mmCIF file of C-alpha atoms in Angstrom:
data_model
loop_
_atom_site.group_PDB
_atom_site.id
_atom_site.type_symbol
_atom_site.label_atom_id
_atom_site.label_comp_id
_atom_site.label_asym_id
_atom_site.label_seq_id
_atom_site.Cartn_x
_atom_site.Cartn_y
_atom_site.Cartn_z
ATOM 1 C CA UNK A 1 -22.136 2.884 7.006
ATOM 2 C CA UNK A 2 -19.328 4.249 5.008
ATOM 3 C CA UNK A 3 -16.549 1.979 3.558
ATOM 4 C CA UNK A 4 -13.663 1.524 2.016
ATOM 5 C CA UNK A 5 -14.716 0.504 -1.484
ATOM 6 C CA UNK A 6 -11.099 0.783 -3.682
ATOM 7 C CA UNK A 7 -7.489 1.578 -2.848
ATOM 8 C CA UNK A 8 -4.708 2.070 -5.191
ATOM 9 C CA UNK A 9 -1.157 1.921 -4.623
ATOM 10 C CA UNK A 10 1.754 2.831 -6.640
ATOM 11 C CA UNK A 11 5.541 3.038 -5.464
ATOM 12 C CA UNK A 12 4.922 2.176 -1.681
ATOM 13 C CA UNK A 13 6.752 -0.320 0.081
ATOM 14 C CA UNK A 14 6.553 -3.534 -1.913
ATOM 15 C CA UNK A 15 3.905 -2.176 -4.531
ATOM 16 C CA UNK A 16 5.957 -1.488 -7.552
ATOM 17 C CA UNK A 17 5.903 1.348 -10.180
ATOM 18 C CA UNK A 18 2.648 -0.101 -11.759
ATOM 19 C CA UNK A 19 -0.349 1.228 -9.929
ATOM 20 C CA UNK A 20 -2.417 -1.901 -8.280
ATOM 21 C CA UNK A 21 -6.168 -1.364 -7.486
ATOM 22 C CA UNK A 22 -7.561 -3.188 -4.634
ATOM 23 C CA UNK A 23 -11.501 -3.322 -5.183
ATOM 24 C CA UNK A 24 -13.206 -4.296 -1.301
ATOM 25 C CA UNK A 25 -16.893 -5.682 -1.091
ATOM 26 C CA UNK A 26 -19.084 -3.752 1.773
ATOM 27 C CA UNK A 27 -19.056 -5.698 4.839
ATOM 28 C CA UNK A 28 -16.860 -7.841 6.073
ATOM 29 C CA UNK A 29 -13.028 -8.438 3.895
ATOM 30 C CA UNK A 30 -10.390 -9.997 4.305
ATOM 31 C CA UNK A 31 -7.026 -10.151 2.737
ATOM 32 C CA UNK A 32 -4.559 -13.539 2.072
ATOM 33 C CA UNK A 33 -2.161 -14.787 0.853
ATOM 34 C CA UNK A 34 1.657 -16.050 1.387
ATOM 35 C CA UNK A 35 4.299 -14.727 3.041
ATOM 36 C CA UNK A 36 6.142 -11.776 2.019
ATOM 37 C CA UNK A 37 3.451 -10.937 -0.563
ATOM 38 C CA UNK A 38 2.183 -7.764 0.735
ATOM 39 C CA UNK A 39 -0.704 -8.176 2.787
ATOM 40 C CA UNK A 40 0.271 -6.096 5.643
ATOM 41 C CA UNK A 41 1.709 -3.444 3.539
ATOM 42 C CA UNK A 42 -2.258 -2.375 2.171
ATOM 43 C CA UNK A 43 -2.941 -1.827 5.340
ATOM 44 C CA UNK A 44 0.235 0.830 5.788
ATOM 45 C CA UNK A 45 -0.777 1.380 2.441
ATOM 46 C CA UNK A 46 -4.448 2.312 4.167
ATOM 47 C CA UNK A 47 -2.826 4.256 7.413
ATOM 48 C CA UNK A 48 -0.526 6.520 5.421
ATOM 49 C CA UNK A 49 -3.356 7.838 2.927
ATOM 50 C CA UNK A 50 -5.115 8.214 6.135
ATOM 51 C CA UNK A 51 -2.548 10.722 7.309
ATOM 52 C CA UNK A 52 -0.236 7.931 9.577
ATOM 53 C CA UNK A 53 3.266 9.661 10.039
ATOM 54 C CA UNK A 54 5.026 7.856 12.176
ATOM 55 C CA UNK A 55 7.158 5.374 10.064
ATOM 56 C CA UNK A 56 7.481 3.263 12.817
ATOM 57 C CA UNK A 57 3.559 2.282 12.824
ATOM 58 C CA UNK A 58 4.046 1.894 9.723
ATOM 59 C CA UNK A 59 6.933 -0.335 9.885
ATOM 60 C CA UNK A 60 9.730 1.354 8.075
ATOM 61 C CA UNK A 61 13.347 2.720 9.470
ATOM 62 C CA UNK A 62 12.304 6.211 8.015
ATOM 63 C CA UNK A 63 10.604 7.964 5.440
ATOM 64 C CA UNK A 64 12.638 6.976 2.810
ATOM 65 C CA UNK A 65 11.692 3.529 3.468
ATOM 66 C CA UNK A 66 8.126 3.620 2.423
ATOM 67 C CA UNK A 67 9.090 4.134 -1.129
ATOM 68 C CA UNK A 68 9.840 1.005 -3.865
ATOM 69 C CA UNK A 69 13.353 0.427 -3.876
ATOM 70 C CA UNK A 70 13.183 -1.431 -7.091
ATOM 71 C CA UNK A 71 13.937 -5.488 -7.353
ATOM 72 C CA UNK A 72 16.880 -6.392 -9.589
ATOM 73 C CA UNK A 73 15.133 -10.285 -9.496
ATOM 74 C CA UNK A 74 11.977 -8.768 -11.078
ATOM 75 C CA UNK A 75 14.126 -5.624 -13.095
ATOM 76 C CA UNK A 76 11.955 -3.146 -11.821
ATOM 77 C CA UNK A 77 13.451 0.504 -11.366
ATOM 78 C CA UNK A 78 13.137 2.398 -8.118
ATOM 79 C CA UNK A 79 9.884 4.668 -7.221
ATOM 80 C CA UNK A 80 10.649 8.047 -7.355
ATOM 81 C CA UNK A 81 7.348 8.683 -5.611
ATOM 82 C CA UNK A 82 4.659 6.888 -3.528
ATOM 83 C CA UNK A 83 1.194 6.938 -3.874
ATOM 84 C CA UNK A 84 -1.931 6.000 -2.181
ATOM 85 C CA UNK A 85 -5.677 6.743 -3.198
ATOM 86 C CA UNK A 86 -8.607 5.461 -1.243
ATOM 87 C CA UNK A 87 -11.955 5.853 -2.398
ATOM 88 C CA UNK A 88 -14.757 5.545 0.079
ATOM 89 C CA UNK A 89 -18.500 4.524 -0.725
ATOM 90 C CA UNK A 90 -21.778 4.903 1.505
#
């Protein structure tokens, strides 16, 4: 059964300008951590590379929104694109 095996993200929502590769096992993942650290924004990470449009599934006032705004606290500049690659394995 095909899988997700990696995603990358770069520039979307709370994923900064540094790309960050999410490697999954086959079978049965799941994803923690603490609040606010961006667990449910993979998975809008997962349903816009998937072709999701509506910003309100994916939890954003428009589409504006699902790009990085930048964070003065960490001094990171603001995304001038967003990107999302998923690479499936069978």
């Amino acid at each position: 059964m095909p899988y997700i095996k990696k995603i990358e993200v770069k520039g979307f929502k709370s994923f900064g300008p540094q790309t960050v590769k999410v490697t999954l096992d086959r079978g049965f993942t799941t994803i923690t951590g603490p609040n606010g650290s961006g667990k449910t924004n993979i998975v809008d990470a997962v349903l816009f590379a998937l072709g999701e449009l509506s910003t309100r599934r994916l939890r954003a006032e428009n589409a504006a929104k699902l790009i990085f705004h930048g964070s003065e606290k960490a001094e990171l500049e603001k995304a001038k694109m967003a990107k999302v690659i998923i690479q499936f394995d069978n």
